[in-house]
PDB file of C-alpha atoms and ligand atoms in Angstrom:
ATOM      1  CA  MET A   1      57.469  10.786  63.724  1.00 73.00           C
ATOM      2  CA  SER A   2      60.699  12.364  63.160  1.00 88.00           C
ATOM      3  CA  GLU A   3      61.708  15.987  64.035  1.00 92.00           C
ATOM      4  CA  ILE A   4      61.811  18.458  61.357  1.00 96.00           C
ATOM      5  CA  ILE A   5      62.855  22.299  60.658  1.00 97.00           C
ATOM      6  CA  ILE A   6      60.206  24.623  59.514  1.00 97.00           C
ATOM      7  CA  ALA A   7      61.664  27.219  57.605  1.00 98.00           C
ATOM      8  CA  ILE A   8      59.569  30.837  56.869  1.00 97.00           C
ATOM      9  CA  ASP A   9      60.697  33.386  54.758  1.00 98.00           C
ATOM     10  CA  GLY A  10      59.183  36.297  53.126  1.00 97.00           C
ATOM     11  CA  TYR A  11      58.913  40.161  53.083  1.00 95.00           C
ATOM     12  CA  SER A  12      58.863  42.164  56.267  1.00 92.00           C
ATOM     13  CA  SER A  13      55.475  42.664  58.246  1.00 91.00           C
ATOM     14  CA  CYS A  14      53.932  39.502  56.110  1.00 91.00           C
ATOM     15  CA  GLY A  15      52.745  37.824  59.515  1.00 89.00           C
ATOM     16  CA  LYS A  16      55.825  35.484  59.418  1.00 92.00           C
ATOM     17  CA  SER A  17      56.490  35.856  63.488  1.00 90.00           C
ATOM     18  CA  THR A  18      52.811  35.666  64.123  1.00 87.00           C
ATOM     19  CA  LEU A  19      52.536  32.281  62.137  1.00 89.00           C
ATOM     20  CA  ALA A  20      55.756  30.965  63.329  1.00 93.00           C
ATOM     21  CA  ARG A  21      54.895  32.010  67.011  1.00 91.00           C
ATOM     22  CA  ALA A  22      51.652  29.757  66.662  1.00 88.00           C
ATOM     23  CA  LEU A  23      53.429  26.853  64.943  1.00 90.00           C
ATOM     24  CA  ALA A  24      56.084  26.357  67.171  1.00 93.00           C
ATOM     25  CA  ALA A  25      53.831  26.500  70.383  1.00 90.00           C
ATOM     26  CA  GLU A  26      51.518  23.910  68.328  1.00 88.00           C
ATOM     27  CA  LEU A  27      54.444  21.235  68.029  1.00 91.00           C
ATOM     28  CA  THR A  28      56.331  22.333  71.150  1.00 92.00           C
ATOM     29  CA  TYR A  29      59.147  23.543  68.962  1.00 94.00           C
ATOM     30  CA  VAL A  30      61.032  26.406  69.130  1.00 94.00           C
ATOM     31  CA  TYR A  31      60.897  29.668  67.809  1.00 95.00           C
ATOM     32  CA  ILE A  32      63.871  31.720  66.290  1.00 96.00           C
ATOM     33  CA  ASP A  33      63.463  34.957  65.109  1.00 96.00           C
ATOM     34  CA  SER A  34      66.157  35.435  62.759  1.00 98.00           C
ATOM     35  CA  GLY A  35      65.414  39.099  61.962  1.00 97.00           C
ATOM     36  CA  ALA A  36      65.982  39.933  65.674  1.00 97.00           C
ATOM     37  CA  MET A  37      69.516  38.853  65.552  1.00 98.00           C
ATOM     38  CA  TYR A  38      70.225  41.397  62.306  1.00 98.00           C
ATOM     39  CA  ARG A  39      68.155  44.180  64.379  1.00 97.00           C
ATOM     40  CA  ALA A  40      70.342  43.217  67.492  1.00 97.00           C
ATOM     41  CA  VAL A  41      73.452  43.543  65.313  1.00 97.00           C
ATOM     42  CA  THR A  42      72.420  46.892  64.136  1.00 97.00           C
ATOM     43  CA  LEU A  43      71.706  48.333  67.441  1.00 96.00           C
ATOM     44  CA  PHE A  44      75.415  47.343  68.398  1.00 95.00           C
ATOM     45  CA  LEU A  45      76.647  48.646  65.507  1.00 92.00           C
ATOM     46  CA  GLU A  46      74.925  51.917  65.816  1.00 87.00           C
ATOM     47  CA  HIS A  47      77.354  52.868  68.834  1.00 82.00           C
ATOM     48  CA  GLY A  48      79.998  54.404  66.010  1.00 83.00           C
ATOM     49  CA  ILE A  49      81.195  51.519  64.487  1.00 86.00           C
ATOM     50  CA  ARG A  50      82.000  52.421  61.063  1.00 87.00           C
ATOM     51  CA  MET A  51      80.191  49.841  58.771  1.00 85.00           C
ATOM     52  CA  ASP A  52      82.255  49.972  55.713  1.00 86.00           C
ATOM     53  CA  HIS A  53      85.204  49.073  57.611  1.00 90.00           C
ATOM     54  CA  LYS A  54      85.499  45.273  57.694  1.00 90.00           C
ATOM     55  CA  PRO A  55      88.220  44.951  60.596  1.00 93.00           C
ATOM     56  CA  SER A  56      85.629  47.152  62.696  1.00 93.00           C
ATOM     57  CA  VAL A  57      82.691  45.016  61.968  1.00 93.00           C
ATOM     58  CA  ASP A  58      84.719  42.021  62.613  1.00 94.00           C
ATOM     59  CA  ALA A  59      85.905  43.301  65.772  1.00 94.00           C
ATOM     60  CA  ALA A  60      82.409  44.249  66.873  1.00 94.00           C
ATOM     61  CA  LEU A  61      81.170  40.747  65.933  1.00 95.00           C
ATOM     62  CA  GLU A  62      83.557  39.413  68.420  1.00 94.00           C
ATOM     63  CA  GLN A  63      81.918  41.406  71.192  1.00 93.00           C
ATOM     64  CA  ILE A  64      78.108  40.582  70.187  1.00 95.00           C
ATOM     65  CA  HIS A  65      76.610  37.649  72.053  1.00 94.00           C
ATOM     66  CA  ILE A  66      72.783  37.113  71.032  1.00 96.00           C
ATOM     67  CA  ASP A  67      70.294  35.126  73.192  1.00 94.00           C
ATOM     68  CA  PHE A  68      66.715  34.404  73.040  1.00 94.00           C
ATOM     69  CA  GLN A  69      64.442  33.869  76.517  1.00 92.00           C
ATOM     70  CA  TYR A  70      61.252  33.022  77.264  1.00 85.00           C
ATOM     71  CA  GLY A  71      59.638  35.332  79.583  1.00 78.00           C
ATOM     72  CA  GLN A  72      56.135  36.769  80.534  1.00 79.00           C
ATOM     73  CA  GLU A  73      55.781  38.891  77.330  1.00 76.00           C
ATOM     74  CA  GLY A  74      56.950  36.028  75.189  1.00 81.00           C
ATOM     75  CA  LEU A  75      60.171  35.542  73.305  1.00 87.00           C
ATOM     76  CA  VAL A  76      62.746  38.338  74.390  1.00 94.00           C
ATOM     77  CA  THR A  77      66.202  39.230  72.517  1.00 96.00           C
ATOM     78  CA  LEU A  78      69.210  39.346  74.902  1.00 96.00           C
ATOM     79  CA  LEU A  79      72.228  41.270  73.892  1.00 97.00           C
ATOM     80  CA  ASN A  80      75.236  40.801  75.596  1.00 96.00           C
ATOM     81  CA  GLY A  81      72.483  39.709  78.519  1.00 96.00           C
ATOM     82  CA  GLU A  82      70.428  42.686  78.205  1.00 96.00           C
ATOM     83  CA  ASN A  83      66.899  42.822  77.184  1.00 95.00           C
ATOM     84  CA  VAL A  84      66.896  44.769  74.037  1.00 96.00           C
ATOM     85  CA  GLU A  85      63.487  44.080  72.929  1.00 93.00           C
ATOM     86  CA  GLU A  86      62.226  47.671  72.666  1.00 91.00           C
ATOM     87  CA  GLY A  87      65.429  49.146  71.073  1.00 94.00           C
ATOM     88  CA  ILE A  88      65.433  46.479  67.983  1.00 96.00           C
ATOM     89  CA  ARG A  89      61.733  47.371  67.533  1.00 90.00           C
ATOM     90  CA  SER A  90      62.566  50.942  67.358  1.00 89.00           C
ATOM     91  CA  MET A  91      62.043  52.848  63.595  1.00 85.00           C
ATOM     92  CA  ALA A  92      65.682  53.964  63.946  1.00 91.00           C
ATOM     93  CA  VAL A  93      66.949  50.329  63.958  1.00 94.00           C
ATOM     94  CA  ALA A  94      64.116  49.749  61.147  1.00 89.00           C
ATOM     95  CA  ALA A  95      65.553  52.162  58.919  1.00 89.00           C
ATOM     96  CA  LYS A  96      69.034  50.935  59.129  1.00 93.00           C
ATOM     97  CA  VAL A  97      68.809  47.305  59.717  1.00 94.00           C
ATOM     98  CA  SER A  98      68.371  46.551  55.931  1.00 93.00           C
ATOM     99  CA  PRO A  99      71.831  47.561  54.938  1.00 93.00           C
ATOM    100  CA  VAL A 100      73.673  46.175  57.981  1.00 95.00           C
ATOM    101  CA  ALA A 101      72.140  42.830  56.677  1.00 96.00           C
ATOM    102  CA  THR A 102      74.045  43.292  53.531  1.00 96.00           C
ATOM    103  CA  ILE A 103      77.216  43.306  55.074  1.00 95.00           C
ATOM    104  CA  PRO A 104      78.652  39.641  54.565  1.00 95.00           C
ATOM    105  CA  GLU A 105      80.591  39.364  57.746  1.00 95.00           C
ATOM    106  CA  VAL A 106      77.161  40.167  59.713  1.00 97.00           C
ATOM    107  CA  ARG A 107      75.908  37.343  57.556  1.00 97.00           C
ATOM    108  CA  ARG A 108      78.254  34.497  58.078  1.00 97.00           C
ATOM    109  CA  ALA A 109      78.376  35.213  61.856  1.00 96.00           C
ATOM    110  CA  LEU A 110      74.608  34.942  62.238  1.00 97.00           C
ATOM    111  CA  VAL A 111      74.110  32.334  59.918  1.00 98.00           C
ATOM    112  CA  ARG A 112      76.604  30.243  61.893  1.00 96.00           C
ATOM    113  CA  GLN A 113      74.857  30.766  64.883  1.00 96.00           C
ATOM    114  CA  GLN A 114      71.276  30.298  63.359  1.00 97.00           C
ATOM    115  CA  GLN A 115      72.240  26.808  62.065  1.00 97.00           C
ATOM    116  CA  ALA A 116      73.765  25.876  65.352  1.00 96.00           C
ATOM    117  CA  LEU A 117      70.142  26.606  66.703  1.00 94.00           C
ATOM    118  CA  GLY A 118      68.824  23.919  64.481  1.00 95.00           C
ATOM    119  CA  ARG A 119      70.934  21.317  65.051  1.00 94.00           C
ATOM    120  CA  GLY A 120      68.705  19.416  67.217  1.00 91.00           C
ATOM    121  CA  LYS A 121      65.992  20.132  64.721  1.00 94.00           C
ATOM    122  CA  GLN A 122      62.287  20.808  66.353  1.00 95.00           C
ATOM    123  CA  ILE A 123      62.850  24.211  65.375  1.00 97.00           C
ATOM    124  CA  VAL A 124      60.882  27.010  63.398  1.00 97.00           C
ATOM    125  CA  MET A 125      63.052  29.823  62.163  1.00 98.00           C
ATOM    126  CA  ASP A 126      61.569  32.782  60.088  1.00 98.00           C
ATOM    127  CA  GLY A 127      63.852  35.620  58.176  1.00 98.00           C
ATOM    128  CA  ARG A 128      64.668  36.049  54.911  1.00 98.00           C
ATOM    129  CA  ASP A 129      67.058  33.289  53.765  1.00 98.00           C
ATOM    130  CA  ILE A 130      66.137  30.513  56.133  1.00 98.00           C
ATOM    131  CA  GLY A 131      65.109  28.134  53.349  1.00 98.00           C
ATOM    132  CA  THR A 132      67.809  28.821  51.202  1.00 98.00           C
ATOM    133  CA  VAL A 133      71.126  29.777  53.131  1.00 98.00           C
ATOM    134  CA  VAL A 134      70.490  28.789  56.764  1.00 98.00           C
ATOM    135  CA  PHE A 135      68.921  25.685  56.045  1.00 98.00           C
ATOM    136  CA  PRO A 136      68.490  24.780  52.398  1.00 98.00           C
ATOM    137  CA  HIS A 137      67.780  21.135  53.691  1.00 97.00           C
ATOM    138  CA  ALA A 138      64.689  22.218  55.911  1.00 97.00           C
ATOM    139  CA  GLU A 139      62.207  19.713  55.688  1.00 96.00           C
ATOM    140  CA  LEU A 140      59.251  22.087  55.405  1.00 96.00           C
ATOM    141  CA  LYS A 141      59.611  25.258  53.740  1.00 97.00           C
ATOM    142  CA  ILE A 142      57.139  28.257  53.441  1.00 95.00           C
ATOM    143  CA  PHE A 143      57.025  31.711  51.488  1.00 97.00           C
ATOM    144  CA  LEU A 144      54.520  33.882  52.927  1.00 94.00           C
ATOM    145  CA  THR A 145      53.011  36.777  51.106  1.00 94.00           C
ATOM    146  CA  ALA A 146      50.521  39.419  51.856  1.00 94.00           C
ATOM    147  CA  SER A 147      49.484  42.660  50.306  1.00 95.00           C
ATOM    148  CA  LEU A 148      51.232  45.928  50.777  1.00 96.00           C
ATOM    149  CA  GLU A 149      48.410  47.613  52.264  1.00 95.00           C
ATOM    150  CA  GLU A 150      47.891  44.897  54.926  1.00 92.00           C
ATOM    151  CA  ARG A 151      51.626  45.005  55.773  1.00 94.00           C
ATOM    152  CA  VAL A 152      51.355  48.648  56.162  1.00 96.00           C
ATOM    153  CA  ARG A 153      48.538  47.921  58.447  1.00 93.00           C
ATOM    154  CA  ARG A 154      49.868  45.536  60.513  1.00 90.00           C
ATOM    155  CA  ARG A 155      53.487  47.340  61.272  1.00 92.00           C
ATOM    156  CA  SER A 156      51.092  50.342  62.092  1.00 94.00           C
ATOM    157  CA  LEU A 157      48.885  48.536  64.438  1.00 91.00           C
ATOM    158  CA  GLN A 158      52.199  47.109  65.946  1.00 87.00           C
ATOM    159  CA  LEU A 159      53.681  50.544  66.416  1.00 89.00           C
ATOM    160  CA  LEU A 160      50.435  51.901  68.076  1.00 93.00           C
ATOM    161  CA  ARG A 161      50.441  49.213  70.550  1.00 89.00           C
ATOM    162  CA  LYS A 162      53.958  50.318  71.743  1.00 84.00           C
ATOM    163  CA  GLY A 163      52.615  53.894  71.844  1.00 89.00           C
ATOM    164  CA  LEU A 164      53.974  55.059  68.713  1.00 88.00           C
ATOM    165  CA  SER A 165      51.885  56.643  66.156  1.00 94.00           C
ATOM    166  CA  VAL A 166      53.796  56.786  62.784  1.00 94.00           C
ATOM    167  CA  PRO A 167      52.170  57.960  59.425  1.00 96.00           C
ATOM    168  CA  ASP A 168      51.194  55.102  57.077  1.00 97.00           C
ATOM    169  CA  GLU A 169      53.385  56.783  54.450  1.00 97.00           C
ATOM    170  CA  GLU A 170      56.603  56.498  56.349  1.00 95.00           C
ATOM    171  CA  ILE A 171      55.870  53.008  57.099  1.00 95.00           C
ATOM    172  CA  ARG A 172      55.093  52.210  53.321  1.00 97.00           C
ATOM    173  CA  LYS A 173      58.394  53.886  52.305  1.00 96.00           C
ATOM    174  CA  ASN A 174      60.522  52.024  54.947  1.00 94.00           C
ATOM    175  CA  LEU A 175      58.700  48.621  53.854  1.00 95.00           C
ATOM    176  CA  LEU A 176      59.541  49.511  50.317  1.00 96.00           C
ATOM    177  CA  GLU A 177      63.234  50.549  50.783  1.00 96.00           C
ATOM    178  CA  ARG A 178      63.984  47.233  52.753  1.00 93.00           C
ATOM    179  CA  ASP A 179      62.190  45.136  50.152  1.00 96.00           C
ATOM    180  CA  TYR A 180      64.335  46.274  47.665  1.00 97.00           C
ATOM    181  CA  ILE A 181      67.502  46.122  49.838  1.00 95.00           C
ATOM    182  CA  ASP A 182      66.706  42.507  50.939  1.00 95.00           C
ATOM    183  CA  SER A 183      65.961  41.183  47.469  1.00 96.00           C
ATOM    184  CA  THR A 184      68.528  42.778  45.361  1.00 97.00           C
ATOM    185  CA  ARG A 185      71.388  42.483  47.847  1.00 96.00           C
ATOM    186  CA  SER A 186      74.441  40.185  46.420  1.00 96.00           C
ATOM    187  CA  ASP A 187      74.732  38.278  49.268  1.00 97.00           C
ATOM    188  CA  SER A 188      71.935  35.847  50.217  1.00 97.00           C
ATOM    189  CA  PRO A 189      69.227  38.022  49.055  1.00 97.00           C
ATOM    190  CA  LEU A 190      65.342  37.084  49.969  1.00 97.00           C
ATOM    191  CA  MET A 191      63.694  34.839  47.337  1.00 97.00           C
ATOM    192  CA  LYS A 192      61.720  31.922  47.297  1.00 98.00           C
ATOM    193  CA  ALA A 193      63.225  28.614  47.533  1.00 98.00           C
ATOM    194  CA  PRO A 194      62.435  26.179  44.806  1.00 97.00           C
ATOM    195  CA  ASP A 195      60.997  23.957  47.301  1.00 97.00           C
ATOM    196  CA  ALA A 196      58.954  26.506  49.170  1.00 97.00           C
ATOM    197  CA  VAL A 197      55.221  26.381  49.592  1.00 94.00           C
ATOM    198  CA  VAL A 198      54.015  29.887  48.652  1.00 94.00           C
ATOM    199  CA  LEU A 199      51.114  31.116  51.177  1.00 90.00           C
ATOM    200  CA  ASP A 200      49.334  34.296  51.177  1.00 89.00           C
ATOM    201  CA  ASN A 201      48.586  35.655  54.453  1.00 86.00           C
ATOM    202  CA  THR A 202      46.668  38.664  53.726  1.00 86.00           C
ATOM    203  CA  ASN A 203      43.420  38.021  55.631  1.00 77.00           C
ATOM    204  CA  LEU A 204      45.790  36.583  58.799  1.00 62.00           C
ATOM    205  CA  THR A 205      42.864  37.490  61.379  1.00 64.00           C
ATOM    206  CA  GLU A 206      40.236  35.191  59.962  1.00 54.00           C
ATOM    207  CA  GLU A 207      42.446  32.801  58.175  1.00 58.00           C
ATOM    208  CA  GLU A 208      45.018  32.235  60.564  1.00 65.00           C
ATOM    209  CA  GLN A 209      43.523  29.421  62.388  1.00 64.00           C
ATOM    210  CA  LEU A 210      43.076  28.038  58.864  1.00 73.00           C
ATOM    211  CA  LEU A 211      46.767  28.676  58.051  1.00 77.00           C
ATOM    212  CA  VAL A 212      48.086  27.203  60.750  1.00 81.00           C
ATOM    213  CA  THR A 213      45.871  23.768  60.502  1.00 81.00           C
ATOM    214  CA  VAL A 214      47.384  23.604  56.708  1.00 81.00           C
ATOM    215  CA  ILE A 215      50.822  24.035  57.708  1.00 85.00           C
ATOM    216  CA  LEU A 216      50.049  21.693  60.527  1.00 87.00           C
ATOM    217  CA  ALA A 217      48.846  19.012  58.440  1.00 86.00           C
ATOM    218  CA  LEU A 218      52.172  19.488  55.665  1.00 88.00           C
ATOM    219  CA  THR A 219      54.286  19.103  59.205  1.00 88.00           C
ATOM    220  CA  ARG A 220      52.904  15.828  59.606  1.00 89.00           C
ATOM    221  CA  LYS A 221      53.108  14.907  56.251  1.00 87.00           C
ATOM    222  CA  ARG A 222      56.855  15.886  56.136  1.00 89.00           C
ATOM    223  CA  ARG A 223      57.523  14.231  59.604  1.00 88.00           C
ATOM    224  CA  SER A 224      56.279  11.014  58.590  1.00 85.00           C
ATOM    225  CA  ILE A 225      58.235  10.869  55.391  1.00 78.00           C
ATOM    226  CA  VAL A 226      61.722  11.889  56.541  1.00 71.00           C
TER     227      VAL A 226
HETATM  228  O1  LIG B   1      62.122  39.922  60.080  1.00 56.21           O
HETATM  229  P1  LIG B   1      62.642  41.690  60.605  1.00 56.21           P
HETATM  230  O2  LIG B   1      62.101  42.467  59.843  1.00 56.21           O
HETATM  231  O3  LIG B   1      62.481  41.745  61.812  1.00 56.21           O
HETATM  232  O4  LIG B   1      64.355  41.992  59.962  1.00 56.21           O
HETATM  233  C1  LIG B   1      64.844  42.994  59.902  1.00 56.21           C
HETATM  234  C2  LIG B   1      65.675  42.884  58.779  1.00 56.21           C
HETATM  235  O5  LIG B   1      66.981  41.671  58.842  1.00 56.21           O
HETATM  236  C3  LIG B   1      65.206  43.136  57.407  1.00 56.21           C
HETATM  237  O6  LIG B   1      64.818  44.051  56.664  1.00 56.21           O
HETATM  238  C4  LIG B   1      66.415  41.983  56.544  1.00 56.21           C
HETATM  239  C5  LIG B   1      67.155  41.228  57.520  1.00 56.21           C
HETATM  240  N1  LIG B   1      67.108  39.790  57.668  1.00 56.21           N
HETATM  241  C6  LIG B   1      68.011  39.291  56.828  1.00 56.21           C
HETATM  242  O7  LIG B   1      68.416  39.819  55.922  1.00 56.21           O
HETATM  243  N2  LIG B   1      67.987  37.784  56.976  1.00 56.21           N
HETATM  244  C7  LIG B   1      66.782  37.304  57.703  1.00 56.21           C
HETATM  245  N3  LIG B   1      67.105  35.712  57.769  1.00 56.21           N
HETATM  246  C8  LIG B   1      66.131  38.048  58.356  1.00 56.21           C
HETATM  247  C9  LIG B   1      66.212  39.310  58.546  1.00 56.21           C
END
């Protein structure tokens, strides 16, 4: 069977990373969270860098090195060698990451790194432009959806697990703002690739296994075709 690339795209908090992680574990593929890369750049740029000044952004991008490491807590994002997992998941970064992800220089730098990570295939990557821009020739593309209320509920639980109690209204506002910016920006907006399979993930907890089973069946099919 040949090795493939699996691209998972969709709005924030649809369950992309849970699904991508489960698939990667089943297939012993590498999982890459491309959103974590945009979050790491946001964290770095927060240190007084003018985002509307192209030379400053370019210079900052030169100093950023992002890596992933598999630790006891699972996948950990490293920014210049430092574990930034906590910082990149904060509400402060969540509030700024979508505007940062509209900056073409940022996108170009990260897309280049993401494509390099996929060179050997055997990768599951989730994000917003994976099936359209990063890997337009991915053998399997999934576009994941879930209801807004379910997405708010999931995000709230994630934050609570980290000891952060954020009102649902604030979470809903942040998700809607990010949806809007991510899908209307001029550089590689979030959209379904024409050849992506659309899967609704609203009932993830009950149907997670079913969804993984369906995608594994699709994967087997694609792997024997290519
Ligand atoms: O998946 P996430 O919520 O961690 O992503 C954070 C932000 O990064 C999201 O608002 C949009 C942006 N993003 C992007 O523009 N392209 C990607 N491939 C992944 C994330």
